[in-house]
Amino acid sequence: MASTSFNPFVMAQQQFDAVAAKLGLDQATCDLLRNPDREYHFNIPIRMDDGSYKVFRGFRVQHNDARGPCKGGIRFHPQETVDTVRALAMWMTWKTAVVDIPLGGGKGGVVCDPHHLSLREQEAICRGWVRQIARNVGPIQDVPAPDVMTSGQHMLWMLDEYEKITGMKYPGFITGKPLGMGGSLGRTEATGFGVIYTLREALKELNIDIQNTTASFQGFGNVSQYAIKLYMDYGGTAISVSCWDHKEQKSFTYRKKDGLNLNELLEITNRFGEIDRQKAMDLGYEVLPGEAWIEQEVDILVPAALENQINANTVNSIKPSVKLIAEGANGPTTIEADQVIQSKNIWVIPDFLANAGGVTCSYFEQVQCNTNYYWPLDEVLTKLDNIMTKAYHSVSELARSRNLYMRDAAYMIAISRVAEACKMRGWV
Ligand code: GLU
């Protein structure tokens, strides 16, 4: 259960402060990196389908661009707050740095619930968001992408608005676009596949055969769907998945102990990643409470929904069978929970490393757009696998050689790279 006082930005700053102290960063560098470089808050007035007008609140936070243009998604969520966007922007800076791609960190959001908006209304929000921020984003300034409840269609509406404003074709303005419209093959799969590339490497190191493992997933959106797919293709058995049910306003866990049937589940899932409960029961799935995903007797847990899911209230439900946690979501684990996980000796692949496949493929998408030449799928996935595998091993080598918690090792590599870039530019 999420605690109401949870503030992701406070958590992101605490994580940063702890590692900055270990690295011995000077005060000016700390002051620079623990807050965003810039942020924009704005109104997005929309004419609704019923003829009334409604004003939505939009944000873009640019945390740091010392290593390249800011990069990061745009979330549509009814509970969006600027502090959530600040935390996510900061995590994007560490994410692009840990996989060593030439980008910085940013994030955007709109306080809205797409469940209750028509496609026309969503299009108007996308275009309104771009009109408010067009001067401050762009292919060589800050490049948005999809995130929670935004898709390729939303990206294309945003691109279209940006190109109307500038009067030029700029396919590199935004990533996660549909195929044939400047999108890259593999981008849809990239985040989920990236999680499993790192999981595969971690299991090899732990001397565990993936074919003998079981896993439980939280969330059934884009990240989780493709993570489950590749994990099962590698021979693992995914036994449970939890997801939100907006009619009931709570989540449920769906379990089949001999393994989920992904295609069957996808057929009864809506575009928000919500499984139809009645149909799942008809197909023989056990329906358990939402939090049951974390209580399963499995080897691997994959939180791939929202932040603050493994926290002081839930961490003690993790069974002793769990050897590894691969974080598909951003910020799923709180600092209190990290301490318990560490004491239980569970190997963690931290969020900004595990889920960096999405932004890495976004970077490939930009490169393809800028050269106007598109790569075949196997080329994209091979390049993605190489980057994720290399990044995983640099973090795990540092963690093992210095006896560090994996999250701290990933932070040390990322923060050092960004701090170095700021220093070399003469900022601090
Ligand atoms: N929203 C994704 C993330 O959190 C992808 C960002 C991007 O592709 O720029 O990593």
PDB file of N, CA, C and O in Angstrom, residues 340-366:
ATOM      1  N   VAL A 340      16.041  -3.108   4.028  1.00  0.00           N
ATOM      2  CA  VAL A 340      15.578  -4.476   4.310  1.00  0.00           C
ATOM      3  C   VAL A 340      16.065  -5.417   3.195  1.00  0.00           C
ATOM      4  O   VAL A 340      16.562  -6.517   3.466  1.00  0.00           O
ATOM      5  N   ILE A 341      15.954  -4.968   1.954  1.00  0.00           N
ATOM      6  CA  ILE A 341      16.364  -5.809   0.819  1.00  0.00           C
ATOM      7  C   ILE A 341      17.856  -6.142   0.921  1.00  0.00           C
ATOM      8  O   ILE A 341      18.287  -7.272   0.716  1.00  0.00           O
ATOM      9  N   GLN A 342      18.628  -5.125   1.293  1.00  0.00           N
ATOM     10  CA  GLN A 342      20.068  -5.317   1.459  1.00  0.00           C
ATOM     11  C   GLN A 342      20.337  -6.357   2.547  1.00  0.00           C
ATOM     12  O   GLN A 342      21.160  -7.243   2.380  1.00  0.00           O
ATOM     13  N   SER A 343      19.599  -6.238   3.683  1.00  0.00           N
ATOM     14  CA  SER A 343      19.845  -7.163   4.786  1.00  0.00           C
ATOM     15  C   SER A 343      19.409  -8.579   4.414  1.00  0.00           C
ATOM     16  O   SER A 343      19.929  -9.551   4.933  1.00  0.00           O
ATOM     17  N   LYS A 344      18.467  -8.711   3.486  1.00  0.00           N
ATOM     18  CA  LYS A 344      18.036 -10.052   3.051  1.00  0.00           C
ATOM     19  C   LYS A 344      18.932 -10.592   1.941  1.00  0.00           C
ATOM     20  O   LYS A 344      18.668 -11.657   1.394  1.00  0.00           O
ATOM     21  N   ASN A 345      19.927  -9.806   1.544  1.00  0.00           N
ATOM     22  CA  ASN A 345      20.865 -10.238   0.503  1.00  0.00           C
ATOM     23  C   ASN A 345      20.224 -10.520  -0.847  1.00  0.00           C
ATOM     24  O   ASN A 345      20.627 -11.436  -1.552  1.00  0.00           O
ATOM     25  N   ILE A 346      19.205  -9.750  -1.174  1.00  0.00           N
ATOM     26  CA  ILE A 346      18.556  -9.913  -2.486  1.00  0.00           C
ATOM     27  C   ILE A 346      19.315  -9.030  -3.479  1.00  0.00           C
ATOM     28  O   ILE A 346      19.640  -7.877  -3.169  1.00  0.00           O
ATOM     29  N   TRP A 347      19.608  -9.589  -4.653  1.00  0.00           N
ATOM     30  CA  TRP A 347      20.360  -8.841  -5.675  1.00  0.00           C
ATOM     31  C   TRP A 347      19.383  -7.927  -6.428  1.00  0.00           C
ATOM     32  O   TRP A 347      18.357  -8.391  -6.928  1.00  0.00           O
ATOM     33  N   VAL A 348      19.698  -6.624  -6.468  1.00  0.00           N
ATOM     34  CA  VAL A 348      18.770  -5.675  -7.093  1.00  0.00           C
ATOM     35  C   VAL A 348      19.371  -5.099  -8.375  1.00  0.00           C
ATOM     36  O   VAL A 348      20.536  -4.689  -8.381  1.00  0.00           O
ATOM     37  N   ILE A 349      18.587  -5.099  -9.433  1.00  0.00           N
ATOM     38  CA  ILE A 349      18.997  -4.345 -10.630  1.00  0.00           C
ATOM     39  C   ILE A 349      18.188  -3.054 -10.564  1.00  0.00           C
ATOM     40  O   ILE A 349      16.972  -3.062 -10.772  1.00  0.00           O
ATOM     41  N   PRO A 350      18.845  -1.934 -10.197  1.00  0.00           N
ATOM     42  CA  PRO A 350      18.088  -0.727  -9.884  1.00  0.00           C
ATOM     43  C   PRO A 350      17.415  -0.120 -11.124  1.00  0.00           C
ATOM     44  O   PRO A 350      17.899  -0.264 -12.244  1.00  0.00           O
ATOM     45  N   ASP A 351      16.321   0.567 -10.866  1.00  0.00           N
ATOM     46  CA  ASP A 351      15.457   1.118 -11.910  1.00  0.00           C
ATOM     47  C   ASP A 351      16.197   1.810 -13.049  1.00  0.00           C
ATOM     48  O   ASP A 351      16.020   1.485 -14.226  1.00  0.00           O
ATOM     49  N   PHE A 352      17.059   2.782 -12.714  1.00  0.00           N
ATOM     50  CA  PHE A 352      17.600   3.602 -13.810  1.00  0.00           C
ATOM     51  C   PHE A 352      18.630   2.845 -14.642  1.00  0.00           C
ATOM     52  O   PHE A 352      19.022   3.300 -15.716  1.00  0.00           O
ATOM     53  N   LEU A 353      19.036   1.640 -14.163  1.00  0.00           N
ATOM     54  CA  LEU A 353      19.829   0.745 -15.005  1.00  0.00           C
ATOM     55  C   LEU A 353      18.889  -0.247 -15.718  1.00  0.00           C
ATOM     56  O   LEU A 353      18.894  -0.359 -16.950  1.00  0.00           O
ATOM     57  N   ALA A 354      18.047  -0.921 -14.944  1.00  0.00           N
ATOM     58  CA  ALA A 354      17.208  -1.989 -15.515  1.00  0.00           C
ATOM     59  C   ALA A 354      16.292  -1.471 -16.619  1.00  0.00           C
ATOM     60  O   ALA A 354      16.088  -2.141 -17.632  1.00  0.00           O
ATOM     61  N   ASN A 355      15.704  -0.279 -16.412  1.00  0.00           N
ATOM     62  CA  ASN A 355      14.716   0.167 -17.410  1.00  0.00           C
ATOM     63  C   ASN A 355      15.282   1.176 -18.412  1.00  0.00           C
ATOM     64  O   ASN A 355      14.529   1.849 -19.115  1.00  0.00           O
ATOM     65  N   ALA A 356      16.612   1.237 -18.507  1.00  0.00           N
ATOM     66  CA  ALA A 356      17.237   2.202 -19.421  1.00  0.00           C
ATOM     67  C   ALA A 356      17.125   1.801 -20.899  1.00  0.00           C
ATOM     68  O   ALA A 356      17.516   2.566 -21.785  1.00  0.00           O
ATOM     69  N   GLY A 357      16.582   0.626 -21.174  1.00  0.00           N
ATOM     70  CA  GLY A 357      16.450   0.190 -22.573  1.00  0.00           C
ATOM     71  C   GLY A 357      15.557   1.120 -23.386  1.00  0.00           C
ATOM     72  O   GLY A 357      15.785   1.317 -24.574  1.00  0.00           O
ATOM     73  N   GLY A 358      14.550   1.686 -22.746  1.00  0.00           N
ATOM     74  CA  GLY A 358      13.621   2.575 -23.454  1.00  0.00           C
ATOM     75  C   GLY A 358      14.344   3.801 -23.975  1.00  0.00           C
ATOM     76  O   GLY A 358      14.294   4.128 -25.170  1.00  0.00           O
ATOM     77  N   VAL A 359      15.055   4.475 -23.084  1.00  0.00           N
ATOM     78  CA  VAL A 359      15.726   5.702 -23.518  1.00  0.00           C
ATOM     79  C   VAL A 359      16.894   5.387 -24.453  1.00  0.00           C
ATOM     80  O   VAL A 359      17.214   6.169 -25.353  1.00  0.00           O
ATOM     81  N   THR A 360      17.505   4.224 -24.273  1.00  0.00           N
ATOM     82  CA  THR A 360      18.605   3.859 -25.175  1.00  0.00           C
ATOM     83  C   THR A 360      18.056   3.699 -26.600  1.00  0.00           C
ATOM     84  O   THR A 360      18.654   4.184 -27.573  1.00  0.00           O
ATOM     85  N   CYS A 361      16.894   3.056 -26.707  1.00  0.00           N
ATOM     86  CA  CYS A 361      16.312   2.909 -28.037  1.00  0.00           C
ATOM     87  C   CYS A 361      15.786   4.252 -28.561  1.00  0.00           C
ATOM     88  O   CYS A 361      15.801   4.497 -29.771  1.00  0.00           O
ATOM     89  N   SER A 362      15.368   5.130 -27.641  1.00  0.00           N
ATOM     90  CA  SER A 362      14.984   6.480 -28.067  1.00  0.00           C
ATOM     91  C   SER A 362      16.181   7.200 -28.685  1.00  0.00           C
ATOM     92  O   SER A 362      16.057   7.943 -29.659  1.00  0.00           O
ATOM     93  N   TYR A 363      17.330   6.989 -28.078  1.00  0.00           N
ATOM     94  CA  TYR A 363      18.562   7.574 -28.622  1.00  0.00           C
ATOM     95  C   TYR A 363      18.822   7.024 -30.031  1.00  0.00           C
ATOM     96  O   TYR A 363      19.101   7.772 -30.969  1.00  0.00           O
ATOM     97  N   PHE A 364      18.632   5.703 -30.213  1.00  0.00           N
ATOM     98  CA  PHE A 364      18.789   5.118 -31.561  1.00  0.00           C
ATOM     99  C   PHE A 364      17.775   5.748 -32.518  1.00  0.00           C
ATOM    100  O   PHE A 364      18.069   5.984 -33.687  1.00  0.00           O
ATOM    101  N   GLU A 365      16.568   5.981 -32.003  1.00  0.00           N
ATOM    102  CA  GLU A 365      15.522   6.573 -32.860  1.00  0.00           C
ATOM    103  C   GLU A 365      15.954   7.959 -33.333  1.00  0.00           C
ATOM    104  O   GLU A 365      15.810   8.301 -34.509  1.00  0.00           O
ATOM    105  N   GLN A 366      16.508   8.736 -32.402  1.00  0.00           N
ATOM    106  CA  GLN A 366      16.985  10.078 -32.779  1.00  0.00           C
ATOM    107  C   GLN A 366      18.088  10.000 -33.823  1.00  0.00           C
ATOM    108  O   GLN A 366      18.096  10.770 -34.785  1.00  0.00           O
TER     109      GLN A 366
END
